[in-house]
PDB file of C-alpha atoms in Angstrom:
ATOM      1  CA  MET A   1      72.459  22.553   2.527  1.00 46.00           C
ATOM      2  CA  ARG A   2      73.857  26.367   3.013  1.00 43.00           C
ATOM      3  CA  SER A   3      74.607  25.265   6.419  1.00 45.00           C
ATOM      4  CA  THR A   4      76.826  22.230   5.121  1.00 45.00           C
ATOM      5  CA  PHE A   5      78.329  24.285   2.625  1.00 42.00           C
ATOM      6  CA  GLY A   6      79.361  26.873   5.199  1.00 43.00           C
ATOM      7  CA  ARG A   7      80.687  24.248   7.577  1.00 44.00           C
ATOM      8  CA  HIS A   8      83.006  22.979   4.668  1.00 41.00           C
ATOM      9  CA  ILE A   9      84.660  26.404   3.951  1.00 40.00           C
ATOM     10  CA  PHE A  10      85.114  26.850   7.843  1.00 39.00           C
ATOM     11  CA  ALA A  11      86.906  23.670   8.192  1.00 39.00           C
ATOM     12  CA  GLY A  12      88.755  24.639   4.904  1.00 43.00           C
ATOM     13  CA  LEU A  13      89.885  27.994   6.247  1.00 40.00           C
ATOM     14  CA  LEU A  14      90.606  26.412   9.595  1.00 37.00           C
ATOM     15  CA  LEU A  15      93.079  23.801   8.025  1.00 38.00           C
ATOM     16  CA  GLY A  16      94.716  26.164   5.987  1.00 44.00           C
ATOM     17  CA  PHE A  17      95.658  28.320   9.150  1.00 39.00           C
ATOM     18  CA  LEU A  18      96.941  25.183  11.030  1.00 39.00           C
ATOM     19  CA  CYS A  19      99.141  24.338   8.073  1.00 43.00           C
ATOM     20  CA  ALA A  20     100.558  27.983   7.678  1.00 44.00           C
ATOM     21  CA  GLY A  21     101.053  27.831  11.443  1.00 43.00           C
ATOM     22  CA  ALA A  22     102.886  24.989  11.433  1.00 43.00           C
ATOM     23  CA  GLY A  23     105.009  25.974   8.490  1.00 43.00           C
ATOM     24  CA  ALA A  24     106.074  29.246  10.275  1.00 50.00           C
ATOM     25  CA  GLN A  25     107.497  26.782  12.847  1.00 65.00           C
ATOM     26  CA  GLY A  26     109.999  25.466  10.475  1.00 79.00           C
ATOM     27  CA  ILE A  27     111.580  22.241   9.985  1.00 93.00           C
ATOM     28  CA  TYR A  28     113.530  20.232  12.770  1.00 92.00           C
ATOM     29  CA  THR A  29     116.334  17.593  11.270  1.00 94.00           C
ATOM     30  CA  CYS A  30     118.745  15.551  13.117  1.00 93.00           C
ATOM     31  CA  VAL A  31     120.349  12.174  13.070  1.00 92.00           C
ATOM     32  CA  ASP A  32     119.415  10.095  16.106  1.00 88.00           C
ATOM     33  CA  ALA A  33     121.814   7.501  18.093  1.00 87.00           C
ATOM     34  CA  LYS A  34     121.022   4.779  15.696  1.00 89.00           C
ATOM     35  CA  GLY A  35     121.939   6.910  12.726  1.00 90.00           C
ATOM     36  CA  ARG A  36     118.506   7.798  11.335  1.00 93.00           C
ATOM     37  CA  ARG A  37     117.755  10.931   9.866  1.00 92.00           C
ATOM     38  CA  LEU A  38     114.471  12.213  11.365  1.00 92.00           C
ATOM     39  CA  THR A  39     112.541  15.288  10.529  1.00 92.00           C
ATOM     40  CA  ALA A  40     109.476  16.898  12.317  1.00 92.00           C
ATOM     41  CA  ASP A  41     107.752  20.270  12.600  1.00 91.00           C
ATOM     42  CA  ARG A  42     108.794  20.430  16.493  1.00 90.00           C
ATOM     43  CA  PRO A  43     111.882  19.783  18.412  1.00 90.00           C
ATOM     44  CA  ILE A  44     112.681  16.030  18.148  1.00 89.00           C
ATOM     45  CA  ALA A  45     112.709  14.016  21.363  1.00 87.00           C
ATOM     46  CA  GLU A  46     115.091  11.136  20.158  1.00 88.00           C
ATOM     47  CA  CYS A  47     117.754  14.010  19.409  1.00 88.00           C
ATOM     48  CA  THR A  48     117.996  15.919  22.863  1.00 83.00           C
ATOM     49  CA  ASP A  49     121.285  14.478  23.498  1.00 83.00           C
ATOM     50  CA  ARG A  50     122.819  15.914  20.307  1.00 87.00           C
ATOM     51  CA  GLU A  51     122.732  18.866  17.836  1.00 89.00           C
ATOM     52  CA  GLN A  52     119.324  19.601  15.789  1.00 92.00           C
ATOM     53  CA  ARG A  53     118.964  21.756  13.072  1.00 91.00           C
ATOM     54  CA  GLU A  54     115.813  24.108  12.252  1.00 92.00           C
ATOM     55  CA  LEU A  55     115.230  24.861   8.767  1.00 92.00           C
ATOM     56  CA  THR A  56     113.112  27.135   7.088  1.00 90.00           C
ATOM     57  CA  LYS A  57     110.234  26.141   4.725  1.00 85.00           C
ATOM     58  CA  ASP A  58     112.570  26.548   1.860  1.00 86.00           C
ATOM     59  CA  GLY A  59     115.315  24.185   3.253  1.00 85.00           C
ATOM     60  CA  MET A  60     117.541  26.730   4.518  1.00 90.00           C
ATOM     61  CA  LEU A  61     119.419  26.585   7.818  1.00 90.00           C
ATOM     62  CA  LYS A  62     117.675  28.705  10.529  1.00 88.00           C
ATOM     63  CA  ARG A  63     119.493  27.843  13.135  1.00 89.00           C
ATOM     64  CA  LYS A  64     121.561  25.034  15.524  1.00 89.00           C
ATOM     65  CA  ILE A  65     120.073  23.678  18.491  1.00 87.00           C
ATOM     66  CA  GLY A  66     122.672  22.354  20.965  1.00 82.00           C
ATOM     67  CA  PRO A  67     121.931  19.192  22.823  1.00 85.00           C
ATOM     68  CA  THR A  68     119.955  19.481  26.238  1.00 80.00           C
ATOM     69  CA  LEU A  69     122.232  19.517  28.996  1.00 77.00           C
ATOM     70  CA  THR A  70     122.216  17.182  32.186  1.00 78.00           C
ATOM     71  CA  ALA A  71     121.963  18.745  35.421  1.00 79.00           C
ATOM     72  CA  GLU A  72     125.887  18.319  36.005  1.00 86.00           C
ATOM     73  CA  GLU A  73     126.440  19.625  32.439  1.00 82.00           C
ATOM     74  CA  ARG A  74     124.413  22.665  33.130  1.00 79.00           C
ATOM     75  CA  ALA A  75     126.662  23.601  36.416  1.00 89.00           C
ATOM     76  CA  VAL A  76     129.612  23.236  34.366  1.00 90.00           C
ATOM     77  CA  GLU A  77     128.650  25.544  31.983  1.00 85.00           C
ATOM     78  CA  GLU A  78     126.947  27.847  34.534  1.00 88.00           C
ATOM     79  CA  GLU A  79     130.810  27.846  36.316  1.00 94.00           C
ATOM     80  CA  LYS A  80     132.405  28.490  33.057  1.00 92.00           C
ATOM     81  CA  ASN A  81     130.151  31.508  32.042  1.00 92.00           C
ATOM     82  CA  ARG A  82     130.558  32.855  35.831  1.00 94.00           C
ATOM     83  CA  LEU A  83     134.275  32.519  35.464  1.00 95.00           C
ATOM     84  CA  ALA A  84     134.031  34.110  32.286  1.00 95.00           C
ATOM     85  CA  ILE A  85     132.142  37.143  33.476  1.00 96.00           C
ATOM     86  CA  GLU A  86     134.615  37.384  36.334  1.00 96.00           C
ATOM     87  CA  GLU A  87     137.495  37.448  34.141  1.00 96.00           C
ATOM     88  CA  LYS A  88     135.965  40.090  32.080  1.00 95.00           C
ATOM     89  CA  ASN A  89     135.121  42.257  35.070  1.00 97.00           C
ATOM     90  CA  ARG A  90     138.561  42.086  36.402  1.00 96.00           C
ATOM     91  CA  GLN A  91     140.064  43.093  33.003  1.00 96.00           C
ATOM     92  CA  ALA A  92     137.536  46.053  33.070  1.00 96.00           C
ATOM     93  CA  GLU A  93     138.518  46.848  36.341  1.00 96.00           C
ATOM     94  CA  GLU A  94     142.201  46.674  35.556  1.00 95.00           C
ATOM     95  CA  ARG A  95     141.947  49.154  32.344  1.00 95.00           C
ATOM     96  CA  LYS A  96     139.934  51.617  35.098  1.00 96.00           C
ATOM     97  CA  ARG A  97     143.072  51.257  37.401  1.00 94.00           C
ATOM     98  CA  GLU A  98     145.318  51.774  34.740  1.00 95.00           C
ATOM     99  CA  ARG A  99     143.535  54.847  33.402  1.00 95.00           C
ATOM    100  CA  ALA A 100     143.511  56.356  37.045  1.00 95.00           C
ATOM    101  CA  LEU A 101     147.218  55.371  37.245  1.00 95.00           C
ATOM    102  CA  LEU A 102     147.908  57.347  34.244  1.00 95.00           C
ATOM    103  CA  VAL A 103     145.968  60.409  35.260  1.00 95.00           C
ATOM    104  CA  ARG A 104     147.740  60.252  38.666  1.00 96.00           C
ATOM    105  CA  TYR A 105     151.355  59.898  36.968  1.00 96.00           C
ATOM    106  CA  PRO A 106     151.371  61.581  33.619  1.00 95.00           C
ATOM    107  CA  ASP A 107     155.346  61.128  33.461  1.00 96.00           C
ATOM    108  CA  LYS A 108     158.275  59.775  35.680  1.00 96.00           C
ATOM    109  CA  ALA A 109     159.023  62.943  37.494  1.00 97.00           C
ATOM    110  CA  ALA A 110     155.401  63.101  39.250  1.00 97.00           C
ATOM    111  CA  HIS A 111     155.906  59.387  40.072  1.00 97.00           C
ATOM    112  CA  ASP A 112     159.273  60.215  41.516  1.00 97.00           C
ATOM    113  CA  LYS A 113     158.122  63.238  43.422  1.00 97.00           C
ATOM    114  CA  GLU A 114     155.064  61.232  45.384  1.00 97.00           C
ATOM    115  CA  ARG A 115     157.532  58.429  46.160  1.00 97.00           C
ATOM    116  CA  ALA A 116     159.936  61.093  47.475  1.00 98.00           C
ATOM    117  CA  ILE A 117     157.116  62.667  49.871  1.00 97.00           C
ATOM    118  CA  ALA A 118     155.636  59.104  51.089  1.00 97.00           C
ATOM    119  CA  LEU A 119     159.374  58.523  51.970  1.00 97.00           C
ATOM    120  CA  ALA A 120     160.042  61.656  53.900  1.00 98.00           C
ATOM    121  CA  VAL A 121     156.773  61.396  55.914  1.00 97.00           C
ATOM    122  CA  ILE A 122     158.334  57.916  57.221  1.00 97.00           C
ATOM    123  CA  ASP A 123     161.657  59.318  57.728  1.00 97.00           C
ATOM    124  CA  GLU A 124     160.187  62.272  59.650  1.00 97.00           C
ATOM    125  CA  THR A 125     158.441  59.914  61.771  1.00 97.00           C
ATOM    126  CA  ILE A 126     161.519  57.739  62.330  1.00 97.00           C
ATOM    127  CA  LYS A 127     163.515  60.895  63.299  1.00 97.00           C
ATOM    128  CA  VAL A 128     160.759  61.976  65.925  1.00 96.00           C
ATOM    129  CA  ALA A 129     161.192  58.158  67.345  1.00 96.00           C
ATOM    130  CA  ASN A 130     164.855  58.307  67.467  1.00 96.00           C
ATOM    131  CA  THR A 131     164.532  61.715  69.251  1.00 97.00           C
ATOM    132  CA  ASN A 132     162.275  59.830  72.055  1.00 96.00           C
ATOM    133  CA  THR A 133     164.512  56.988  72.123  1.00 96.00           C
ATOM    134  CA  GLU A 134     167.286  59.367  73.077  1.00 96.00           C
ATOM    135  CA  HIS A 135     165.469  60.883  75.692  1.00 97.00           C
ATOM    136  CA  LEU A 136     164.529  57.703  77.241  1.00 96.00           C
ATOM    137  CA  VAL A 137     168.014  56.654  77.174  1.00 96.00           C
ATOM    138  CA  THR A 138     169.039  59.734  78.982  1.00 96.00           C
ATOM    139  CA  GLN A 139     166.571  59.015  81.514  1.00 95.00           C
ATOM    140  CA  ARG A 140     167.892  55.613  82.005  1.00 94.00           C
ATOM    141  CA  ARG A 141     171.133  56.326  82.768  1.00 93.00           C
ATOM    142  CA  LYS A 142     169.798  58.834  85.543  1.00 93.00           C
ATOM    143  CA  LEU A 143     167.760  55.722  86.814  1.00 91.00           C
ATOM    144  CA  ASP A 144     170.770  53.779  86.853  1.00 88.00           C
ATOM    145  CA  LEU A 145     172.665  55.945  88.895  1.00 88.00           C
ATOM    146  CA  ASP A 146     169.872  55.986  91.254  1.00 87.00           C
ATOM    147  CA  VAL A 147     170.166  52.474  91.615  1.00 86.00           C
ATOM    148  CA  GLU A 148     173.783  52.594  92.180  1.00 85.00           C
ATOM    149  CA  PHE A 149     172.950  54.118  95.437  1.00 81.00           C
ATOM    150  CA  PHE A 150     171.437  50.515  96.419  1.00 80.00           C
ATOM    151  CA  LYS A 151     174.879  48.869  95.433  1.00 74.00           C
ATOM    152  CA  GLY A 152     173.418  48.244  91.761  1.00 62.00           C
ATOM    153  CA  ASN A 153     170.713  45.956  92.998  1.00 73.00           C
ATOM    154  CA  PRO A 154     167.221  47.103  91.765  1.00 70.00           C
ATOM    155  CA  ASP A 155     165.326  44.897  94.110  1.00 78.00           C
ATOM    156  CA  LYS A 156     166.463  46.764  97.258  1.00 79.00           C
ATOM    157  CA  ALA A 157     165.555  50.009  95.188  1.00 82.00           C
ATOM    158  CA  PRO A 158     162.192  51.731  96.429  1.00 89.00           C
ATOM    159  CA  LEU A 159     159.169  50.555  94.394  1.00 90.00           C
ATOM    160  CA  THR A 160     158.584  53.978  92.853  1.00 91.00           C
ATOM    161  CA  LEU A 161     162.216  53.783  91.428  1.00 89.00           C
ATOM    162  CA  ARG A 162     161.649  50.109  90.234  1.00 88.00           C
ATOM    163  CA  ARG A 163     158.439  51.155  88.424  1.00 93.00           C
ATOM    164  CA  GLN A 164     160.096  53.974  86.476  1.00 93.00           C
ATOM    165  CA  LEU A 165     162.715  51.249  85.283  1.00 91.00           C
ATOM    166  CA  GLU A 166     160.246  49.152  84.161  1.00 94.00           C
ATOM    167  CA  GLU A 167     158.380  51.891  82.539  1.00 96.00           C
ATOM    168  CA  ASN A 168     161.430  53.115  80.780  1.00 96.00           C
ATOM    169  CA  GLU A 169     162.243  49.826  79.465  1.00 96.00           C
ATOM    170  CA  THR A 170     158.875  49.243  78.181  1.00 96.00           C
ATOM    171  CA  GLN A 171     158.986  52.506  76.376  1.00 97.00           C
ATOM    172  CA  LEU A 172     162.468  52.032  74.907  1.00 96.00           C
ATOM    173  CA  GLN A 173     161.582  48.618  73.468  1.00 96.00           C
ATOM    174  CA  ALA A 174     158.401  49.958  72.048  1.00 97.00           C
ATOM    175  CA  GLN A 175     160.325  52.695  70.296  1.00 96.00           C
ATOM    176  CA  LYS A 176     162.639  49.921  69.044  1.00 96.00           C
ATOM    177  CA  ARG A 177     159.818  47.869  67.528  1.00 97.00           C
ATOM    178  CA  PHE A 178     158.059  51.524  65.991  1.00 97.00           C
ATOM    179  CA  VAL A 179     161.060  52.298  64.292  1.00 97.00           C
ATOM    180  CA  ALA A 180     161.609  48.823  62.801  1.00 97.00           C
ATOM    181  CA  ASN A 181     157.994  48.561  61.673  1.00 98.00           C
ATOM    182  CA  GLN A 182     158.682  52.261  59.828  1.00 97.00           C
ATOM    183  CA  GLU A 183     161.678  50.791  58.293  1.00 97.00           C
ATOM    184  CA  GLU A 184     159.547  47.900  56.732  1.00 98.00           C
ATOM    185  CA  GLU A 185     156.951  50.536  55.834  1.00 97.00           C
ATOM    186  CA  LYS A 186     159.891  52.301  53.804  1.00 97.00           C
ATOM    187  CA  LYS A 187     160.442  48.876  52.065  1.00 97.00           C
ATOM    188  CA  ARG A 188     156.738  48.303  51.069  1.00 98.00           C
ATOM    189  CA  ILE A 189     156.517  51.922  49.945  1.00 97.00           C
ATOM    190  CA  ASN A 190     159.668  51.505  47.718  1.00 97.00           C
ATOM    191  CA  THR A 191     158.289  48.071  46.571  1.00 97.00           C
ATOM    192  CA  ARG A 192     154.963  49.579  45.569  1.00 97.00           C
ATOM    193  CA  PHE A 193     156.360  52.708  43.367  1.00 97.00           C
ATOM    194  CA  ASP A 194     158.795  50.092  42.161  1.00 97.00           C
ATOM    195  CA  GLU A 195     155.974  47.718  40.802  1.00 96.00           C
ATOM    196  CA  GLU A 196     153.880  51.015  39.625  1.00 96.00           C
ATOM    197  CA  LEU A 197     156.917  52.219  37.639  1.00 97.00           C
ATOM    198  CA  VAL A 198     157.217  49.085  35.632  1.00 96.00           C
ATOM    199  CA  LYS A 199     153.568  49.114  34.839  1.00 95.00           C
ATOM    200  CA  LEU A 200     153.617  53.109  34.155  1.00 96.00           C
ATOM    201  CA  ARG A 201     156.792  52.695  31.789  1.00 96.00           C
ATOM    202  CA  ALA A 202     154.636  50.209  29.891  1.00 95.00           C
ATOM    203  CA  LEU A 203     151.712  52.619  29.649  1.00 95.00           C
ATOM    204  CA  TRP A 204     153.579  55.380  28.923  1.00 95.00           C
ATOM    205  CA  ALA A 205     155.130  53.645  25.843  1.00 93.00           C
ATOM    206  CA  GLN A 206     151.544  52.838  24.554  1.00 90.00           C
ATOM    207  CA  ARG A 207     150.664  55.938  24.840  1.00 82.00           C
ATOM    208  CA  VAL A 208     153.426  57.446  22.574  1.00 71.00           C
ATOM    209  CA  SER A 209     153.841  54.650  20.261  1.00 62.00           C
ATOM    210  CA  PRO A 210     152.393  54.977  16.995  1.00 58.00           C
ATOM    211  CA  PRO A 211     149.350  52.723  15.668  1.00 53.00           C
ATOM    212  CA  SER A 212     150.604  49.188  14.757  1.00 53.00           C
ATOM    213  CA  ALA A 213     149.968  47.984  11.128  1.00 45.00           C
ATOM    214  CA  THR A 214     147.169  45.789  12.260  1.00 45.00           C
ATOM    215  CA  ALA A 215     145.361  48.843  13.723  1.00 48.00           C
ATOM    216  CA  LYS A 216     145.845  50.677  10.465  1.00 50.00           C
ATOM    217  CA  LYS A 217     143.895  48.336   8.938  1.00 45.00           C
TER     218      LYS A 217
END
């Protein structure tokens, strides 16, 4: 008799515990593809393709559960998230570069000075190359005089003289190419500094401008 009574008490406690657990899970509700409003104590299988709502035991909205995505939809969503992260990282990197640019060039005078230094290095390099070219031209005149001894026909000149002529011509062409490349480098330097200056002017203006009315709020 006592044993039966004890079992009844235990069963009642277990039922109460299970009911309490079910209540803690919340209530799920949705409208399925046929327009029926369904309610359950767990996510509803008939509504995996649409939004479900999880309610508290008091009927208050706890959260919204989006539809289950297909493999293709998940791939699209993952790509969208990846691109968003990349854009966020790009913007952070851009802000980092802008801060470094401001530290390096606090004003236009600093920027102009570095441009002048960079161009001066190229000009000095070109000057040395032009001096080398002048020496090669002088050497070429002497070689041409030697060739004249053979009635201006290099084919009749000794092999050593012909090699000197070829080497001189090779070096002259190399110097011309080198100077042309340095001139292009000057253009690239000026272009870079011009582009930086446009960005810096905007950054300098932001640094000195007063806060906007929106920022004050």
